[in-house]
Structures are given as structure tokens and as C-alpha cells.
Amino acid sequence: MHTTPISRLSKATLLTALLFCAMLGAYMAFGHQLIGALYAGELAPALRGVFGGAHPLEFYLQKTDRFVAAWGMVILAGCCTLLVQLGRLRQPAATVTVLDWALGALYLAIGYAFLSLYGYEGDWYRLDQMLGWTGAPPFQHRVLFLWLAHVLLWAAPGTTILTAYLATQVVALALALIAVRLFATLFIRRDLAFTAQFLALAIWAPTVSYYTFYDVGIIAVYAAALYLLFHARFALYLAVFAVGTYNHEITLFLVVASLFGLRRRMPLPKLAALLAAQLVLYVLVRWSLFYFLPTHAAWEGGKLAKNVAMLLHTPARVVASLGPLLIWYAIALTGWSQASAMLRRVTIILPCLLLMTFVVGQLNEARQFDAFIPVTVALLCCRIQAMTARVIPNRASAAAAPLDGLPTPHA
């Protein structure tokens, strides 16, 4: 019987998922014994030095359990995503189905799991201090989801601070997943746009470390803002821009993105008016924050010297943090030739983020580049769309094509 490439790939994906489940089962049954034997030097004595005597056995067991649980979920979710994607290539869907919602819920649950497993409260970002408006600059001016936490604490007085924080991040994750999916519909078939949600999750997950109220919100704001910018819906774009500035001052780079993205698509006077409107809104929002929450600085000093020292003396810290991102960026470059001119232009966001991170951020924190996740995902979607178009070049569907030509801004 003749089998198509899609059928063969579906079977291979299903087999991979089953084999991985078997590996997870084997780890659950024998993983602790294996690690214990390695730790004691009973198995592969040459590896005994890897463990050293710095930590007890329980430390390594907990770290391994956490890694297997978190990334096991991501791999299985990836298999589910690919299976549904292959199914949609055989039978396109004209509307959002229950399966799309189920995948979204799965991605949301995995994102929450990463926050729970890998998140921690740093001494420099205490949740109680943030909620008491006594955080250090620049953290105390990133207030959008702090407001939501206050609403939750007011509505349910018995709620703990940590529970309120995690609840706000579930909301932020949900908004980010929805916004990323919307933005992806410009570059990939609408019935395959759930793929973008998985990609965003996979890129973001390794960046999770200490708790903040604003990081996930950055992804949501940038994805929503870029979607509206590409659609030339400028009134809504400005609203998202203003609200997003209350989440993080990094929205300033959206001004740069709009300049580069629209400079050949919009009359100069109207583009100048849009840029001016953004700058006015930005100044007003930032002024309101400094007025109601006075502080002595807009950012934390000494970062430039710290980053230079890090590059010179501990480059491994930078590589370990940014390595996964660089791999994703390299893969995303394969979609460059299929990307629209406007999408290519808004990649200016990345050098802006790099400059900001080097001067006022920390190069060993991959989370500094969260704002570029929607653009990275969009480039990946361009590549996936090109690949799927080759597989089924003549199949038509109401959901089949992304928005090929974007609307020309005229207002």
C-alpha cells in the first residue's frame, strides 16, 4: 500500500512519543537508583568527580526530577503539536476547533509548570516589596500585573502573595499565547497557527528563573502590538502601546520597530504623526509613574562594567544563558527568504534589545530578549508555511493561507 510522506511522518511522530513515554516510565522506575549509583561511584567511577562533595544526593535527584518533568512535558507537547499539524495538512480546518483550545490549555499548563518548577524569589525582587510599592528601580515602575495582583488580593483576602503572583502570570501567559497566535496568522495558515504557540513556549521556557510580574507580559504586549501594527490598526496599537508601557518601559523599541516597519508603506507625514503619538504616550506614562511612585533612578547602574567583566572573565555564563536563544535565532533565519519585507524590518528590535541588555541589563539573563520571541516565532512560521505549501501545493481551504499582502496603512 502506498503511503504519503505525511502518513509516514505521523507514524514516526507517534512512535517517538511512545518511546519517550517508555523512557519516562523507565526513569520513574530506575532513575533514582541510577543517579544514586553514579553519585556513590559504583557505576562509572570516572564520573564521580562530576558530582563532587558540594551537594547531597537529594540535590541531584531533585534537579534531575525537575528537568525530566519539565522538558518531558515540552517534548510530549511537541509530539502532540506535530501530530495535529500533520492531521491539518491532510484535512484543513476552516475554524478554530476544540482541539485548538485543548492545545492552548496544554501550553498554558506547561508554562505554569515551568514557573512553578524553575521560578524562585530573588533577594533583588521580593514579591512583598513589589506589592508594597517599595521595590528598587527600575522594577517598581513595572506595575501592570502588580495592579492585577492587588485586585486578586482584594477580592480574595486569604490569598497568599505567591498564589496571587502565579495567578497573574497565568493571565499573562494566556494573553501571550493568544497574541502570539494572532500574530502568527499573518505568516502561516490560520488552522496551523497553534504551532506558533508551541514555538513561543519552547523558546520562552529556558528563560524562566526568578519571579517577575512583567516578563511574560512583554511577550503578550509585543505580539499584540506587532499584530495591530502589521494590520494598520493604529488606534488599538496605541492603546496596547500605552498599557504595555505600564508593564515595562521596553515598549520604547516598538517606536523603532514602527519606524523601520512602516517607513516604505506609509506617507511620511502620517508616519511622523504615529511616531509622535507614541512618544507622547510614552512620556505621559513614564511621567505618571515617576509622579505617583517617585524614585531616584530610572534603571540600575553599574551594568555596563558588570557585562564587560562577565564577557572577559566568565563567558561561560553568557553562553549557557544565551546559547538556546542563539540556536532558535539560527533556525529562524531559515525563514528569512520567505518573510515579508515588513517582518524583516522589525527585526531591528533584536539589536535594540542587545544594546539595552549590554548597557543596563545582564547578558547572562536570556529573559532580556523576551520581546523578540514573537518575531522569532513569525520567522519560524514563514519557514513552516513554505514547507507545508510544498507538501500540499494545490489544496485549497478557507483556512489555508496566511495574510499574504498586508493592508497598506492609510490612516
PDB file of N, CA and C in Angstrom, residues 37 69 106 130-131 157 191 248 307 330 350:
ATOM      1  N   ALA A  37      23.733   5.399  42.182  1.00  0.00           N
ATOM      2  CA  ALA A  37      24.928   4.608  41.887  1.00  0.00           C
ATOM      3  C   ALA A  37      26.026   5.474  41.285  1.00  0.00           C
ATOM      4  N   ALA A  69      10.720  16.211  34.342  1.00  0.00           N
ATOM      5  CA  ALA A  69       9.292  16.544  34.342  1.00  0.00           C
ATOM      6  C   ALA A  69       8.997  17.697  33.391  1.00  0.00           C
ATOM      7  N   LEU A 106      -3.081  23.108  27.058  1.00  0.00           N
ATOM      8  CA  LEU A 106      -1.887  22.309  27.348  1.00  0.00           C
ATOM      9  C   LEU A 106      -0.656  23.199  27.442  1.00  0.00           C
ATOM     10  N   MET A 130       7.449  44.454  46.065  1.00  0.00           N
ATOM     11  CA  MET A 130       6.826  44.952  44.833  1.00  0.00           C
ATOM     12  C   MET A 130       5.368  45.326  45.082  1.00  0.00           C
ATOM     13  N   LEU A 131       4.656  44.472  45.787  1.00  0.00           N
ATOM     14  CA  LEU A 131       3.246  44.743  46.068  1.00  0.00           C
ATOM     15  C   LEU A 131       3.078  45.893  47.053  1.00  0.00           C
ATOM     16  N   PRO A 157      -9.143  37.951  50.141  1.00  0.00           N
ATOM     17  CA  PRO A 157      -8.178  38.388  51.164  1.00  0.00           C
ATOM     18  C   PRO A 157      -7.286  37.275  51.710  1.00  0.00           C
ATOM     19  N   ASP A 191      -5.229  27.614  10.397  1.00  0.00           N
ATOM     20  CA  ASP A 191      -5.504  26.382  11.135  1.00  0.00           C
ATOM     21  C   ASP A 191      -4.233  25.717  11.645  1.00  0.00           C
ATOM     22  N   HIS A 248       6.256  47.490  31.161  1.00  0.00           N
ATOM     23  CA  HIS A 248       7.713  47.577  31.029  1.00  0.00           C
ATOM     24  C   HIS A 248       8.055  48.701  30.057  1.00  0.00           C
ATOM     25  N   ASN A 307      28.803  43.653  32.717  1.00  0.00           N
ATOM     26  CA  ASN A 307      28.713  42.848  31.498  1.00  0.00           C
ATOM     27  C   ASN A 307      30.070  42.683  30.828  1.00  0.00           C
ATOM     28  N   ALA A 330      19.187  31.003  14.890  1.00  0.00           N
ATOM     29  CA  ALA A 330      19.784  30.400  13.695  1.00  0.00           C
ATOM     30  C   ALA A 330      18.734  29.639  12.889  1.00  0.00           C
ATOM     31  N   LEU A 350      15.822  43.291  17.710  1.00  0.00           N
ATOM     32  CA  LEU A 350      16.891  42.495  18.328  1.00  0.00           C
ATOM     33  C   LEU A 350      18.138  43.317  18.641  1.00  0.00           C
TER      34      LEU A 350
END
